[in-house]
Each structure stands twice: as C-alpha cells, then as structure tokens.
mmCIF file of C-alpha atoms in Angstrom:
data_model
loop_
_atom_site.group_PDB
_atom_site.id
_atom_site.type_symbol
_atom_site.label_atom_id
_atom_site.label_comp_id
_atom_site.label_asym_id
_atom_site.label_seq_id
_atom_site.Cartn_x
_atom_site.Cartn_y
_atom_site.Cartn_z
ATOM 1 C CA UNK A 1 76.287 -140.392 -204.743
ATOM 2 C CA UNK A 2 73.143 -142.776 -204.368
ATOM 3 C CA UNK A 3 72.265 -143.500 -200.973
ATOM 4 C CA UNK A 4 75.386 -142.523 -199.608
ATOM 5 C CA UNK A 5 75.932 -138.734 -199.002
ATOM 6 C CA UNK A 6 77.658 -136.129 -197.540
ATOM 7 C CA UNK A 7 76.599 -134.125 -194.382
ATOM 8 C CA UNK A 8 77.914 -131.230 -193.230
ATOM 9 C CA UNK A 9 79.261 -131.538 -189.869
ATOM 10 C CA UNK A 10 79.522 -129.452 -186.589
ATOM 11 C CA UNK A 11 83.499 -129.628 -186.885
ATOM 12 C CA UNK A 12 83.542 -127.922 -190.391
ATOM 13 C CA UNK A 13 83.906 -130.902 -192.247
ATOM 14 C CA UNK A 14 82.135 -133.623 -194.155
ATOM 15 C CA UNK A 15 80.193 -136.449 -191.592
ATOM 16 C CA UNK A 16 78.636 -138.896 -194.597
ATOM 17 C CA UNK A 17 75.193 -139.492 -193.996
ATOM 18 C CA UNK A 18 73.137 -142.740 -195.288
ATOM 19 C CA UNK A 19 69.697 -142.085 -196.550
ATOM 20 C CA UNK A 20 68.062 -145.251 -195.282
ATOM 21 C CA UNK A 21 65.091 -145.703 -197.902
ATOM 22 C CA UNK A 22 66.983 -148.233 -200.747
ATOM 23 C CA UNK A 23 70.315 -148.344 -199.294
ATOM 24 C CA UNK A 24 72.300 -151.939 -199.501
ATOM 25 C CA UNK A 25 72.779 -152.931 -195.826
ATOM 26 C CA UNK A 26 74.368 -156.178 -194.684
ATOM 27 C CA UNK A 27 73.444 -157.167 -191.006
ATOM 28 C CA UNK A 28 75.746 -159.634 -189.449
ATOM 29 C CA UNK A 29 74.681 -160.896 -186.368
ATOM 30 C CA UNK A 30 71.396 -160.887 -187.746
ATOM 31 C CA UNK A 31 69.693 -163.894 -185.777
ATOM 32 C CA UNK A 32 71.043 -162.734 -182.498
ATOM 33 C CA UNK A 33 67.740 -160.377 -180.255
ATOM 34 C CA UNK A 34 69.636 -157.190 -181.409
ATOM 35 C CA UNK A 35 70.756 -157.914 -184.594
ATOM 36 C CA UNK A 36 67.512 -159.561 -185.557
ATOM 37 C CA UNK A 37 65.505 -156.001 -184.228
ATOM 38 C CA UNK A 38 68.088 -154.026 -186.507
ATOM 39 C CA UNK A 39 67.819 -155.933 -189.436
ATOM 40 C CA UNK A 40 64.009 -155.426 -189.390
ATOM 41 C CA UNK A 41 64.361 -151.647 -188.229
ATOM 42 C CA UNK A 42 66.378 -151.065 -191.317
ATOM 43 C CA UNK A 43 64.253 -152.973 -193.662
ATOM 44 C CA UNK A 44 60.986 -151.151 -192.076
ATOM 45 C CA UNK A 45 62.753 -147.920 -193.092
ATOM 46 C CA UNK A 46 63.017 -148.613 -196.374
ATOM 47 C CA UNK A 47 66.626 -150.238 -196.786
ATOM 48 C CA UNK A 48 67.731 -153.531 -198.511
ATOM 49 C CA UNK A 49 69.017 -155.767 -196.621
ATOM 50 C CA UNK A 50 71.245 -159.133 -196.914
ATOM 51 C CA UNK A 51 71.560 -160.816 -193.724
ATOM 52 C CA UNK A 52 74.261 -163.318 -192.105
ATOM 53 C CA UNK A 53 74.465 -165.193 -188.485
ATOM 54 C CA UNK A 54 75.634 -168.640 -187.140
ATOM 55 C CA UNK A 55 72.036 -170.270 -186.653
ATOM 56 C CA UNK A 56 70.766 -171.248 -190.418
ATOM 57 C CA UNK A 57 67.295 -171.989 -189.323
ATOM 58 C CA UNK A 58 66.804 -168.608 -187.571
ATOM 59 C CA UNK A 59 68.634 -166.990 -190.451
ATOM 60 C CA UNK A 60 66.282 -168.269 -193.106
ATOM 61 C CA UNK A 61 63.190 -167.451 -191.241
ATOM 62 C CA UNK A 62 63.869 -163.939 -190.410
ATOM 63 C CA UNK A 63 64.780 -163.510 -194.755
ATOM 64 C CA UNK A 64 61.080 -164.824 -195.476
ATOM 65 C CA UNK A 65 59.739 -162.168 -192.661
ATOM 66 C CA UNK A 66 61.691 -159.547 -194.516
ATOM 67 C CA UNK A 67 60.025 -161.072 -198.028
ATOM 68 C CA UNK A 68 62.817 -163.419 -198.824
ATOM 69 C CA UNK A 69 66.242 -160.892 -198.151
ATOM 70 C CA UNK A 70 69.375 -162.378 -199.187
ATOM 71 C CA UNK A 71 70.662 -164.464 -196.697
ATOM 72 C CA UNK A 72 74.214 -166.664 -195.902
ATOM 73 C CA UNK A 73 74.724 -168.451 -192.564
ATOM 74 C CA UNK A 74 78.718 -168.424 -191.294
ATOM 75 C CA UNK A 75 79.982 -168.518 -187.918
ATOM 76 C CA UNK A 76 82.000 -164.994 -186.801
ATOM 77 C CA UNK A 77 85.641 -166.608 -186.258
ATOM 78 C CA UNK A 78 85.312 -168.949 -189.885
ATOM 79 C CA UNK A 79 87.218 -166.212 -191.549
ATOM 80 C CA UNK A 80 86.003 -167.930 -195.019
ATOM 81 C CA UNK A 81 82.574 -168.528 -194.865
ATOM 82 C CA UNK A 82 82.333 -164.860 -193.049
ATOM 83 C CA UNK A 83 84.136 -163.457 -196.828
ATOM 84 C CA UNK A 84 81.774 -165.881 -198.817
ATOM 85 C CA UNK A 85 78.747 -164.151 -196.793
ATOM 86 C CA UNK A 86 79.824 -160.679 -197.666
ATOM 87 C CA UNK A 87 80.829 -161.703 -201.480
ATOM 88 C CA UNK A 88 77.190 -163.431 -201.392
ATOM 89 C CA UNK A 89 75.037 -160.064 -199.667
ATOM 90 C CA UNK A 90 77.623 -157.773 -202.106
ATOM 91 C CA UNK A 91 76.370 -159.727 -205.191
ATOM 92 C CA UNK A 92 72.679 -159.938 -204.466
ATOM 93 C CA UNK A 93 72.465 -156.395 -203.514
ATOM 94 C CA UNK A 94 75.236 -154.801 -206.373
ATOM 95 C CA UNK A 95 76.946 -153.353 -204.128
ATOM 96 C CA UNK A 96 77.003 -152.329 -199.659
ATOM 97 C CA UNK A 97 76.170 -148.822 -198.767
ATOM 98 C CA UNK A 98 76.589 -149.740 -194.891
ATOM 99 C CA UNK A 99 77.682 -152.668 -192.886
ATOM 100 C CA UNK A 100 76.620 -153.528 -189.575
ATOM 101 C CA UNK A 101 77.768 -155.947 -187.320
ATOM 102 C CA UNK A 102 76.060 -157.306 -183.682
ATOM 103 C CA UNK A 103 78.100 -159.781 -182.903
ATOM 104 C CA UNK A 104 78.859 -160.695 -179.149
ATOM 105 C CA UNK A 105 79.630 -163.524 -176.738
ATOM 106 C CA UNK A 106 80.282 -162.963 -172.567
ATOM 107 C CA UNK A 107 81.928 -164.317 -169.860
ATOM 108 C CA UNK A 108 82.125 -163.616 -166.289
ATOM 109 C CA UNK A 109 84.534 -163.982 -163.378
ATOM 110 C CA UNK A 110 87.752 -162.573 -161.434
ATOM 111 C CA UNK A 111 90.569 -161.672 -164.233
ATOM 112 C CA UNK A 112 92.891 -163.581 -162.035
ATOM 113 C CA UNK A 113 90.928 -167.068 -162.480
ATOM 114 C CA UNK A 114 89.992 -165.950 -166.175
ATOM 115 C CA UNK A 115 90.622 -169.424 -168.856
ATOM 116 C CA UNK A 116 93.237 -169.229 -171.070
ATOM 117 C CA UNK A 117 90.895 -170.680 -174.224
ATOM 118 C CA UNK A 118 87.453 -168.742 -173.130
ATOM 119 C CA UNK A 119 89.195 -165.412 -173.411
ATOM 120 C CA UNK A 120 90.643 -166.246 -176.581
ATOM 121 C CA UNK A 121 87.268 -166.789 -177.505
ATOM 122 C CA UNK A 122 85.894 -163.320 -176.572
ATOM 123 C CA UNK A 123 88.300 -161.577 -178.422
ATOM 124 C CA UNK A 124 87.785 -163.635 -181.691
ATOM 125 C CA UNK A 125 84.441 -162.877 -181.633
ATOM 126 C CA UNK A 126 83.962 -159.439 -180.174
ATOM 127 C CA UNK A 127 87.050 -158.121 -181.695
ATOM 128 C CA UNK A 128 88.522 -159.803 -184.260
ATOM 129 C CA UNK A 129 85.730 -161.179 -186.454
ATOM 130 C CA UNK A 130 84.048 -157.460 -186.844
ATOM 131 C CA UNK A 131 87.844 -156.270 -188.178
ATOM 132 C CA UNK A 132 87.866 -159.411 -190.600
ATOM 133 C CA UNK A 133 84.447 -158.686 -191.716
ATOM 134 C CA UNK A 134 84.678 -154.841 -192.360
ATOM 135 C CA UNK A 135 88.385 -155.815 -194.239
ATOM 136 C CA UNK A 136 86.274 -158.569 -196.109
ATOM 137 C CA UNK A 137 83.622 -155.510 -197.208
ATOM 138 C CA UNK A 138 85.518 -152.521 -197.672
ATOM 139 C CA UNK A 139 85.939 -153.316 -201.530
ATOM 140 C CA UNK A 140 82.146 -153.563 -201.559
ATOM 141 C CA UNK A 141 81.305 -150.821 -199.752
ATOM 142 C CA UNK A 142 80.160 -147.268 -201.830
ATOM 143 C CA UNK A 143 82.270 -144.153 -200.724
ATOM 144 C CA UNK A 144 80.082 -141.812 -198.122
ATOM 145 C CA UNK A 145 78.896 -145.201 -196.688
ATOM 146 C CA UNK A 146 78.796 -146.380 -193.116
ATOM 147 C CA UNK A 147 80.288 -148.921 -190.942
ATOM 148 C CA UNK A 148 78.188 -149.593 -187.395
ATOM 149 C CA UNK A 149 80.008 -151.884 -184.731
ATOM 150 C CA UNK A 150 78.198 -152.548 -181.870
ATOM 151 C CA UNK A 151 80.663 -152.497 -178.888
ATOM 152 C CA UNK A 152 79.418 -151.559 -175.375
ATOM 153 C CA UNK A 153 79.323 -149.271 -172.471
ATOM 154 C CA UNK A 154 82.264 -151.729 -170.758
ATOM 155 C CA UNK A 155 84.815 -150.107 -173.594
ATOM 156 C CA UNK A 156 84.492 -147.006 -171.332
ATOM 157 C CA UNK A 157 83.888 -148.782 -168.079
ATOM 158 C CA UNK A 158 85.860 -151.710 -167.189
ATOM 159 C CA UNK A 159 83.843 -153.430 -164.849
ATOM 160 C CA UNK A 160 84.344 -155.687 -162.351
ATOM 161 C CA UNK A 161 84.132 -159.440 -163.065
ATOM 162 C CA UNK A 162 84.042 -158.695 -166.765
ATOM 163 C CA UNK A 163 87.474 -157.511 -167.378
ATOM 164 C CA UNK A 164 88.018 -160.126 -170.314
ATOM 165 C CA UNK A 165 84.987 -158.906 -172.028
ATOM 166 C CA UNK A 166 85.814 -154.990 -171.313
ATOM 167 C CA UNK A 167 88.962 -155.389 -172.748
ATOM 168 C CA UNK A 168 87.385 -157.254 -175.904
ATOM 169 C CA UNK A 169 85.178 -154.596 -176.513
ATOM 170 C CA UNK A 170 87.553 -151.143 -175.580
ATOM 171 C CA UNK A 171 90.005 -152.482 -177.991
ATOM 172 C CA UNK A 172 86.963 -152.655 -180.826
ATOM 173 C CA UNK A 173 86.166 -149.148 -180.024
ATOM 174 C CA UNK A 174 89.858 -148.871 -180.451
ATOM 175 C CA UNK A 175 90.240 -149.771 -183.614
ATOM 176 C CA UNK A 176 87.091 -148.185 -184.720
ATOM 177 C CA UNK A 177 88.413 -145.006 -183.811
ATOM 178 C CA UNK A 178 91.590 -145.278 -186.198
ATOM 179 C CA UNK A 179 89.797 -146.936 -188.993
ATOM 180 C CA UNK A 180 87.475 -143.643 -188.595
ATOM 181 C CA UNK A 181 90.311 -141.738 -189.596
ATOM 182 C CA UNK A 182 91.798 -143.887 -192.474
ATOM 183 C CA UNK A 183 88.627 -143.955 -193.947
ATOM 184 C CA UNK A 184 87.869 -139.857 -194.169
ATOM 185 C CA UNK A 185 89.718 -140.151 -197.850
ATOM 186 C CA UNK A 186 86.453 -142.279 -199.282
ATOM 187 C CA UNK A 187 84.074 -140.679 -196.577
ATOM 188 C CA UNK A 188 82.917 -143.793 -194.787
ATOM 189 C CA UNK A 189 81.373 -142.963 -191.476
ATOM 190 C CA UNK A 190 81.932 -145.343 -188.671
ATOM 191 C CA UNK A 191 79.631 -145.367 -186.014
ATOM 192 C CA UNK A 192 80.888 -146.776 -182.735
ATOM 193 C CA UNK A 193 77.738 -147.758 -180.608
ATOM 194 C CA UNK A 194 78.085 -148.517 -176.939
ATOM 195 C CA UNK A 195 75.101 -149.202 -175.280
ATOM 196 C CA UNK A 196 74.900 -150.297 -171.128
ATOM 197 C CA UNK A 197 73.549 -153.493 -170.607
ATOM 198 C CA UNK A 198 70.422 -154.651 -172.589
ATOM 199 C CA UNK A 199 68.655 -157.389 -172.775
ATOM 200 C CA UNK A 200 69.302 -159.668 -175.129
ATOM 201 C CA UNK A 201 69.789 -162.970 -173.534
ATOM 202 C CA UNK A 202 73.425 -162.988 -174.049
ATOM 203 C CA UNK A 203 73.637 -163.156 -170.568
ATOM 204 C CA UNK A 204 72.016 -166.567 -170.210
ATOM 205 C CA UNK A 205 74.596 -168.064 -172.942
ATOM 206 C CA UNK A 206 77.892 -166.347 -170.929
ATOM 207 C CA UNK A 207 81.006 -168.734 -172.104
ATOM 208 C CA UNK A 208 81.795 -168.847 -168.439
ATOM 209 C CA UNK A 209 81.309 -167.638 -165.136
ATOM 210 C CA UNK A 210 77.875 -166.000 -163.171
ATOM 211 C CA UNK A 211 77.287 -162.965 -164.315
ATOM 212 C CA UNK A 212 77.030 -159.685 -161.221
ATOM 213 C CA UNK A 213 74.444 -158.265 -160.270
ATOM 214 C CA UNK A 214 73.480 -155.654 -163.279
ATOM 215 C CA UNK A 215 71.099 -152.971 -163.995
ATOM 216 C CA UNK A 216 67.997 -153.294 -165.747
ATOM 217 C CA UNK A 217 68.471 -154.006 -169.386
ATOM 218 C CA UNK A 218 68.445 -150.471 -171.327
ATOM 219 C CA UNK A 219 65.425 -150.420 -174.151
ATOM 220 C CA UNK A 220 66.165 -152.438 -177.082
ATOM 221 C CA UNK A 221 64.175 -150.269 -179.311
ATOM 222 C CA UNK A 222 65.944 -147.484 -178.488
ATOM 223 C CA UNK A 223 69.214 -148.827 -179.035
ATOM 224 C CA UNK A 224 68.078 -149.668 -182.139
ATOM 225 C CA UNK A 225 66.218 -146.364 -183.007
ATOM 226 C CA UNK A 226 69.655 -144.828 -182.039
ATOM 227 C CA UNK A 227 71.768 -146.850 -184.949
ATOM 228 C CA UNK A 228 69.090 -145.513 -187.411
ATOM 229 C CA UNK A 229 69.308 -142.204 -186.945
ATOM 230 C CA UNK A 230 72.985 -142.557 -186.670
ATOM 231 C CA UNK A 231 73.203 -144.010 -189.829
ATOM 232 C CA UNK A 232 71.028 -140.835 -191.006
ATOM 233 C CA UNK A 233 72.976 -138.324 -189.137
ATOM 234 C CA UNK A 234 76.666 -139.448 -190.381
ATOM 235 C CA UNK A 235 77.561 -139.980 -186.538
ATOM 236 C CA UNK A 236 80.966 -140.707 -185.040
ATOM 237 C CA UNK A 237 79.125 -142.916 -181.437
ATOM 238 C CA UNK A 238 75.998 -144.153 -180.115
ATOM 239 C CA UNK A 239 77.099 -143.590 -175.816
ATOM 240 C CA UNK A 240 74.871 -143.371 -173.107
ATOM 241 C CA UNK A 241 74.210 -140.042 -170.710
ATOM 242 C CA UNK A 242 75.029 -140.648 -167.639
ATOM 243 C CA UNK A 243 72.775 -137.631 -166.255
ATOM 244 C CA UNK A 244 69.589 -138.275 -168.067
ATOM 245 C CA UNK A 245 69.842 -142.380 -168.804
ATOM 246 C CA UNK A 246 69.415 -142.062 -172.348
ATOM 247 C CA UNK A 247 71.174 -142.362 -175.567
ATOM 248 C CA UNK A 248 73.175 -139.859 -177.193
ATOM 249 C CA UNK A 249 74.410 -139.545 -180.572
ATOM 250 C CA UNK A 250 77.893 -137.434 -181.456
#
C-alpha cells in the first residue's frame, strides 16, 4: 500500500496509519505560525511535501527552506485557485497520501452585536474552504491515507464572546466526523485536532472585536508533535485533557 497502511485498531477494526518517511503531504495553511511549524515537522520526518497559503512571498521562502518543495499560493475562499493548488501539489508529488489543512481567521464580541459579513467570513474560511479543499483532493488522495483538519478546543466549548467562531469550528468537527465514516470504504483516516488556545498570532489579526481574557497559549510544538504521531497512529482526534493539561490522541 506505499506509505499508506493499515493499523489495527482498539475497536477491532482497521485505523489506517501513514508512515511519515516519503509520504506525499500537502500543507495548506502553510505560511500561517502553525501551518508553517507542520509543514517543516513533516518534512523533518522524512515526508514530501507541497505547500499552499495566501501570502506568496512567505510561501516561496518557506519551499527554498524545505530545499525548493512544490509550492502554489491561493487564498482559502477562491474555490479555483484552492483546486489549481491541489491539481499543482497532486502533480508534482504523483499522487497525496495525506492532506492537512491550518487554516483559521477570529473574531470577537457579544453574538447579539455579531456583523452580518464578518461571520460570513469565519465560516468560509474555517469551515467551508477545508470541505472544498478535501472534495478538491479526494481523487488524489491514496486509499489508507489521512485527512488532518485543524479545528479547536471551542468545537467542544462554546465560549463566551466567540460564539461566531465556536460555531465555525464545531460544525468542522461536524462534518469531519461524518466524512470519517464515508470514508472507512477506501480507509482514509481523518484526524480531527482541537487544540485550546495557542499562540499563533491569530489573535492580533481577529476580523473584529477584542479578544477576552485567555489562557496562556498551549505549546506549539506539541500541537504539532501531536498531528505527527497522529498521522502515525491512524487516529480519529487530537483533544486536550482537561486533568493533566496535555494532549491526547484517540
């Protein structure tokens, strides 16, 4: 099966694993802080990797850093240029073994006062640009591959001034959750990761609002570590545990 087995899991039946070392891996997101760190995680472990995001001159410089990986700029809600971008990582890579997309905007504020045209926003970029992009790679994508969406700890716990964004990501961890399920036939594993606040600087580029007062920003790296090994591990969600303040994979 290349780099795209099948694992054993704890529920009897097959959880598809992706051996990292030469698997095809298309990053989307890839110039945001996350993104960026996972793109290089993945490469560092051994994994090819085509990369896409919104900022061309960030783009371009981290493909040199990674020795000159495939690279095509498009912005999340250009429904187009995001389909070119997979076409373009599919081509240069024959084929996907796992797609993973960090993309993310925030806003702030009572859901009363919320604007019309900012949550809009949220949703086509937190929601509905990850479900165009997986459609766009599905056909690309090798059977026991992965899928990794990065949603957030706010799809489990609404909070308070942020009930435009919660709702953005809860219904991506949504639909994760069915495409799960429609994809068991081809064994594609998708791994829903939901993460508390880290810091990314997201927060500084909120589409509206101030954001409240939050907790420290959780360790990047471990976030990222996290993704990796659930890549490796054929797991269903990256979540956090509440008792001991650290990331869990199931």
């Amino acid at each position: 099966m290349g780099h795209a087995e099948r694992l054993g899991g704890r529920d009897g039946g097959h959880r598809p694993r992706v051996e990292l070392a030469g698997a095809r891996v298309l990053v989307a997101g890839a110039t945001g802080a996350l993104g960026g760190d996972l793109a290089r995680a993945l490469a560092g472990a051994g994994a090819r990797v085509a990369l896409s995001g919104r900022d061309d001159g960030r783009l371009q410089a981290l493909a040199a850093e990674l020795g000159g990986a495939p690279a095509r700029a498009a912005d999340a809600v250009d429904v187009e240029a995001v389909r070119v971008a997979v076409g373009h990582a599919a081509a240069a890579l024959g084929g996907l073994d796992a797609v993973v997309v960090a993309w993310g905007v925030v806003a702030f504020g009572p859901a009363a006062e919320a604007d019309d045209a900012v949550t809009e926003e949220l949703f086509a970029v937190n929601t509905l640009a990850p479900m165009s992009l997986v459609r766009a790679a599905l056909p690309h994508l090798a059977d026991g591959g992965a899928v990794v969406l990065l949603s957030a700890i706010v799809a489990d716990a609404p909070t308070l001034g942020m009930a435009e964004y919660s709702a953005s990501k809860a219904a991506l961890s949504a639909w994760a959750a069915v495409l799960r399920r429609e994809l068991r036939g081809r064994s594609i594993a998708v791994l829903d990761v939901r993460p508390p606040h880290v810091d990314t600087g997201l927060v500084d580029r909120a589409l509206a609002g101030t954001p409240p007062r939050l907790p420290a920003g959780h360790d990047r790296g471990e976030v990222v570590g996290a993704v990796l090994d659930g890549l490796r591990e054929g797991a269903r969600e990256v979540v956090l545990d509440p008792r001991e303040k650290r990331l869990v994979r199931r």
